[in-house]
Short mmCIF file of C-alpha atoms in Angstrom, two decimals:
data_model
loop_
_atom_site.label_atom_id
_atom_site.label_comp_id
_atom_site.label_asym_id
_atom_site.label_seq_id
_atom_site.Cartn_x
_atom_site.Cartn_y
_atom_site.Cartn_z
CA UNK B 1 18.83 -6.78 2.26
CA UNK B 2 16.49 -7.33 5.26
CA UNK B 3 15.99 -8.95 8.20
CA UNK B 4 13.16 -10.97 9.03
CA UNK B 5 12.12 -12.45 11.66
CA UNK B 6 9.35 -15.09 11.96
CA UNK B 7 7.45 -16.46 15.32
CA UNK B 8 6.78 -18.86 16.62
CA UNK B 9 10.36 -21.07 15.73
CA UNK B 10 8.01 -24.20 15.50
CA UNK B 11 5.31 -25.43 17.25
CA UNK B 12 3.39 -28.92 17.76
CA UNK B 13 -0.54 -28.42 17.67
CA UNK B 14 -3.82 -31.02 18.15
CA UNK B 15 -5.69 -31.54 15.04
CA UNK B 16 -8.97 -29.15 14.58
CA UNK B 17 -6.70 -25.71 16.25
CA UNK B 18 -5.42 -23.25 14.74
CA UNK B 19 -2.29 -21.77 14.57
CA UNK B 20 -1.44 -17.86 13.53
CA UNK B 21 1.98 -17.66 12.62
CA UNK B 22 4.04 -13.89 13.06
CA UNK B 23 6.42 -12.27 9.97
CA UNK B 24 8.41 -9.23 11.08
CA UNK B 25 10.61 -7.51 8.55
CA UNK B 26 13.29 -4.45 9.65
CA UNK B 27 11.45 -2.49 6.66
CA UNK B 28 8.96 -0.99 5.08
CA UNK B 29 8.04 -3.40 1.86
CA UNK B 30 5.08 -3.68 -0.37
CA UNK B 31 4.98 -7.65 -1.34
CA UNK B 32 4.90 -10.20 1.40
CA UNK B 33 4.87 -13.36 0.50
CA UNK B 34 3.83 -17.07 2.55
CA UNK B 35 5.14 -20.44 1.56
CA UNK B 36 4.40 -23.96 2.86
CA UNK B 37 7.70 -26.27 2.69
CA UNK B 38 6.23 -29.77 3.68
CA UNK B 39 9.22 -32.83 4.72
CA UNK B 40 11.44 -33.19 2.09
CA UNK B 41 9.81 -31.02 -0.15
CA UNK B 42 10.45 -27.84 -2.30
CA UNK B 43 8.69 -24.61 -1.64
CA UNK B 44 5.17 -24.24 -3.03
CA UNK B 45 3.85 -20.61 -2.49
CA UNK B 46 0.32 -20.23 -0.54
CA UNK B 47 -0.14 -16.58 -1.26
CA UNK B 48 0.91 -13.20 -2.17
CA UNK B 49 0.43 -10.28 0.44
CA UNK B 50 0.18 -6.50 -0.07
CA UNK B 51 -0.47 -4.27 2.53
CA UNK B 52 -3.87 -2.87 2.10
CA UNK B 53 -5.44 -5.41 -0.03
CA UNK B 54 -6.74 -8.87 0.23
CA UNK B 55 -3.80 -11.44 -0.11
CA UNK B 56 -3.99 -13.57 -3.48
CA UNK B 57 -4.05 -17.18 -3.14
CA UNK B 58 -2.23 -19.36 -5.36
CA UNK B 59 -4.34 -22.55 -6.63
CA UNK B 60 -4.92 -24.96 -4.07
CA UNK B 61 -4.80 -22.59 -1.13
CA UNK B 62 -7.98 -20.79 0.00
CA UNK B 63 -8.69 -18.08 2.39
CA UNK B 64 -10.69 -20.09 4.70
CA UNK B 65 -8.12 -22.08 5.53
CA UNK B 66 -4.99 -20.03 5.21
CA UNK B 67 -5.97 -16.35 6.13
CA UNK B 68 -4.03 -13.60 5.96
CA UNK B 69 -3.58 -10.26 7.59
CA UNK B 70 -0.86 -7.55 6.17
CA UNK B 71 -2.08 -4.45 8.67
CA UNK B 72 1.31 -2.79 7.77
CA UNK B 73 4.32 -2.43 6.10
CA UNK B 74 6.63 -4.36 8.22
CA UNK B 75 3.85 -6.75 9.54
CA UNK B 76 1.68 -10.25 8.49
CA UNK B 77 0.32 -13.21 9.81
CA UNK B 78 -0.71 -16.38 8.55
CA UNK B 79 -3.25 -18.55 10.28
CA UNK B 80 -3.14 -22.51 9.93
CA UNK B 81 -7.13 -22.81 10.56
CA UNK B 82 -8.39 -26.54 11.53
CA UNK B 83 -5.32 -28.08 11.34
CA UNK B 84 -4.77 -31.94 10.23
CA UNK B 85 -1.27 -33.72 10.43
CA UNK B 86 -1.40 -33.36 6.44
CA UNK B 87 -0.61 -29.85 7.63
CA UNK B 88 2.72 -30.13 9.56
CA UNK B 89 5.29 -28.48 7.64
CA UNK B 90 8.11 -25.69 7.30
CA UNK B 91 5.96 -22.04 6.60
CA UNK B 92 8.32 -19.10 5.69
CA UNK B 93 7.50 -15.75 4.57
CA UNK B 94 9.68 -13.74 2.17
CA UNK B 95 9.87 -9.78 1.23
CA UNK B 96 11.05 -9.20 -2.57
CA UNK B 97 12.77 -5.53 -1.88
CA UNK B 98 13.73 -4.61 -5.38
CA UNK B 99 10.66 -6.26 -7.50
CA UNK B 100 13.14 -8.10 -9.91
CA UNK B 101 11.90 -11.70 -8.00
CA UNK B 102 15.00 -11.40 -5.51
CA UNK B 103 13.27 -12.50 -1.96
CA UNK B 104 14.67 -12.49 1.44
CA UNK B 105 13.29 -15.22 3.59
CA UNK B 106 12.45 -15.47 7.18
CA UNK B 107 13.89 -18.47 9.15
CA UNK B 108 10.54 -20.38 8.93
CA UNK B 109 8.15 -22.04 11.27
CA UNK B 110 8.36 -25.90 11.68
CA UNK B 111 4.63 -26.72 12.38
CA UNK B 112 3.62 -30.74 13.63
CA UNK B 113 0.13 -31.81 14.01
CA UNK B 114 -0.49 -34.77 16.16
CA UNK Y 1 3.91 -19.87 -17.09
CA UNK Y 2 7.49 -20.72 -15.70
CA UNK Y 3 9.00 -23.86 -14.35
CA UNK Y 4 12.05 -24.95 -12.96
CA UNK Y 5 13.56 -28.63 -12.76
CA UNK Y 6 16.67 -29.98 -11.05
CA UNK Y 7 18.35 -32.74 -12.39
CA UNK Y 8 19.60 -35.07 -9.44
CA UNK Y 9 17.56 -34.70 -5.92
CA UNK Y 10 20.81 -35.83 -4.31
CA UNK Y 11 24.16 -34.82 -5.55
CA UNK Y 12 27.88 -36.44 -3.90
CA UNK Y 13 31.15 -34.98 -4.04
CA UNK Y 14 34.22 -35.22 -2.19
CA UNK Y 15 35.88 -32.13 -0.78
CA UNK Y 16 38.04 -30.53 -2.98
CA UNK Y 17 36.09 -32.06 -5.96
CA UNK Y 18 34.06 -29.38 -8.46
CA UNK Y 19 30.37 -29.26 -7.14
CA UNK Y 20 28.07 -28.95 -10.59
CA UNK Y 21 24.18 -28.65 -9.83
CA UNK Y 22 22.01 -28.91 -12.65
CA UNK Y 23 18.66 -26.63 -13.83
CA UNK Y 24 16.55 -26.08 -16.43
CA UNK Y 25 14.09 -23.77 -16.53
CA UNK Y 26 11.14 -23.24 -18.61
CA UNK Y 27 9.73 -19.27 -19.45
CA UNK Y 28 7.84 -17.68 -22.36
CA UNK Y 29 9.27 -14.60 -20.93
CA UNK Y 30 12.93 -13.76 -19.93
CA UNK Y 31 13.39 -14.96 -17.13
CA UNK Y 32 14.88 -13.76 -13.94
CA UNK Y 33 17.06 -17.15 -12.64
CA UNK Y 34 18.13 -17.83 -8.67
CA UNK Y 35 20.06 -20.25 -7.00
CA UNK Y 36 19.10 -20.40 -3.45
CA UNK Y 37 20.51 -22.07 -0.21
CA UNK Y 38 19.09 -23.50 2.67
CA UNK Y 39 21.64 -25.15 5.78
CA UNK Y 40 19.70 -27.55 7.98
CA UNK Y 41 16.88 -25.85 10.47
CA UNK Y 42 17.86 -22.51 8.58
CA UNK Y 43 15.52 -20.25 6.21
CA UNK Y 44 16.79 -19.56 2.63
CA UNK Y 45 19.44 -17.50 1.70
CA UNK Y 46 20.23 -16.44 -1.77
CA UNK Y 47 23.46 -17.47 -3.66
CA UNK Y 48 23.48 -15.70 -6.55
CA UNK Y 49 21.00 -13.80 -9.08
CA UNK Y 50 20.64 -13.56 -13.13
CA UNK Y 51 18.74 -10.59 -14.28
CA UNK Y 52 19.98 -9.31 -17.41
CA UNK Y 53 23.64 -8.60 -18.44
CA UNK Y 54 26.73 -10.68 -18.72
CA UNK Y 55 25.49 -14.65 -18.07
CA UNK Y 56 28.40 -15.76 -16.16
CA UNK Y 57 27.50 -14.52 -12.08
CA UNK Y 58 29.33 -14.65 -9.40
CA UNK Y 59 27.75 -15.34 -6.04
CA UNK Y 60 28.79 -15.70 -2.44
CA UNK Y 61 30.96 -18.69 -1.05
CA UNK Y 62 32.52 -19.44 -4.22
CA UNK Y 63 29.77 -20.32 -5.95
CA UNK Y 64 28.94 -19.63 -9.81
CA UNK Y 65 26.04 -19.96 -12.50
CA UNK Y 66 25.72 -18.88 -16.17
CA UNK Y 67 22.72 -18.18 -17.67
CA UNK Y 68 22.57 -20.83 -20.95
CA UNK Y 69 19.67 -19.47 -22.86
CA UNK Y 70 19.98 -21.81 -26.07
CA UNK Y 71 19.93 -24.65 -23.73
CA UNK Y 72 17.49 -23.47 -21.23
CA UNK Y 73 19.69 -24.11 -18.10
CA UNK Y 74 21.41 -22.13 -15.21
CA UNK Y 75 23.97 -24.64 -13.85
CA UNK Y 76 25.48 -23.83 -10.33
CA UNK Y 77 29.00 -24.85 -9.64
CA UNK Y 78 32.00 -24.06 -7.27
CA UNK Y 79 35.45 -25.41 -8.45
CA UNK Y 80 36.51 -27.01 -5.04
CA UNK Y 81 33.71 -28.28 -2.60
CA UNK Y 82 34.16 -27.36 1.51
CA UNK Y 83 32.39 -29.47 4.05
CA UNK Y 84 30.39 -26.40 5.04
CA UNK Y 85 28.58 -26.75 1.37
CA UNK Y 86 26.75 -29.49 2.58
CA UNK Y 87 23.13 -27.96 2.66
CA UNK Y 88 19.82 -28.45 0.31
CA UNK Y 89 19.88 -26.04 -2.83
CA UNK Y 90 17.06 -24.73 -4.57
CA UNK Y 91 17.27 -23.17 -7.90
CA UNK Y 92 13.99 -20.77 -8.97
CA UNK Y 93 12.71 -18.35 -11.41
CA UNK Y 94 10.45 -15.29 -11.96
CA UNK Y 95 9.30 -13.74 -14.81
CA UNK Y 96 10.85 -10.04 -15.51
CA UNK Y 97 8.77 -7.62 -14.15
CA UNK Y 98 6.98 -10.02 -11.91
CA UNK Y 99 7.52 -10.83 -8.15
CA UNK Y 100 6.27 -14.35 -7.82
CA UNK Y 101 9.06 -17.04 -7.62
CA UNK Y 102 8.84 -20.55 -9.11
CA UNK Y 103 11.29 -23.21 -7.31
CA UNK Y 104 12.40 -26.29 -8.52
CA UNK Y 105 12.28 -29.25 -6.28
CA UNK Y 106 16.31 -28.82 -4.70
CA UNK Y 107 18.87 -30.88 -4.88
CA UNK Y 108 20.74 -32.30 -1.12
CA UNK Y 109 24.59 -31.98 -2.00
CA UNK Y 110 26.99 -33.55 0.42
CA UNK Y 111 30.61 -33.47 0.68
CA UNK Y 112 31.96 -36.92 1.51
CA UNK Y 113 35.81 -35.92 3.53
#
């Protein structure tokens, strides 16, 4: 298993900031992974992160708005860029450990925009 | 492609009572099935996994899902519900080989005392 932790807990931001949001995982893991979990909603995936490469958005997600940084193996960030209250929602990350699709997620970030 | 759907966004029981959460899943691969759960203000945590193997799994707190492949369906159940099974549950799949999870759109199961 691992442990993740995720930073900040939640946050309430103006519309037009931005908001970079931590992942920390007690490993070393190739895939990282981002999702956005809006109210009462499932989990739609933003993008897939590997260390050393660009991240791969999934459709409806672009860098611009979302990027990404995966400097190491235990490390990412997502940034919420010019945010809009269409944004506030529940962002986790996940590591997948043994590449069979088995992810471990981090406790989330519960994002408002006023 | 896959997909997932869960039958019943909102699913009642009374304590003691068997718990049954439906989900069908769509793959043109064999799939790799999950039954996730997530307690209020909490991140996921995984249930229970199909990969390949015997279909019937056993996961933590009780719970249970067999892989149906002729019916397309991996239904969760627990034979006798516990207040602390109240929580949202998500059920998801990947394609073997392939990282990227699909979830369906949970289902909020509460345990009436």
């Amino acid at each position: 298993s691992a442990v993740i932790s995720q930073k900040p807990s939640r946050d309430i931001c103006q519309r037009g900031t931005s908001l970079t949001i931590q992942c920390q995982v007690d490993s070393q893991v190739t895939m990282m992974f981002w999702y956005r979990q809006q109210p009462g909603q499932s989990l739609t995936l933003i993008a897939t992160a590997n260390q050393g490469s660009e991240a791969t958005y999934e459709s409806g997600f672009v860098i611009d708005k979302f990027p990404i940084s995966r400097p190491n193996l235990t490390f990412s960030t997502l940034t919420v860029s010019n945010m809009s209250p269409e944004d506030s929602s529940i962002y986790l990350c996940s590591v997948d450990l043994d590449r069979v699709g088995e992810q471990y997620f981090g406790p989330g970030t519960r994002l408002t925009v006023t | 492609a896959q997909s997932v759907t869960q039958l019943g966004s909102h699913v009642s029981v009374s304590e003691g009572a068997l718990v049954l959460l439906r989900c069908n899943y769509s793959s043109s691969v064999p799939p790799y099935l999950f039954w996730y759960v997530q307690y209020p203000n909490q991140g996921l945590q995984l249930l229970l996994k199909y990969t390949t193997g015997a279909t019937l799994v056993k996961g933590i707190n009780g719970f249970e899902a067999e892989f149906k492949k002729s019916e397309t369906s991996f239904p969760l159940t627990k034979p006798s519900a516990h207040m602390s099974d109240a929580a949202e549950y998500f059920c998801a799949v990947s394609a073997q080989g392939a990282q990227k999870l699909v979830f369906g759109q949970g289902t909020r199961l509460t345990i009436n005392p």
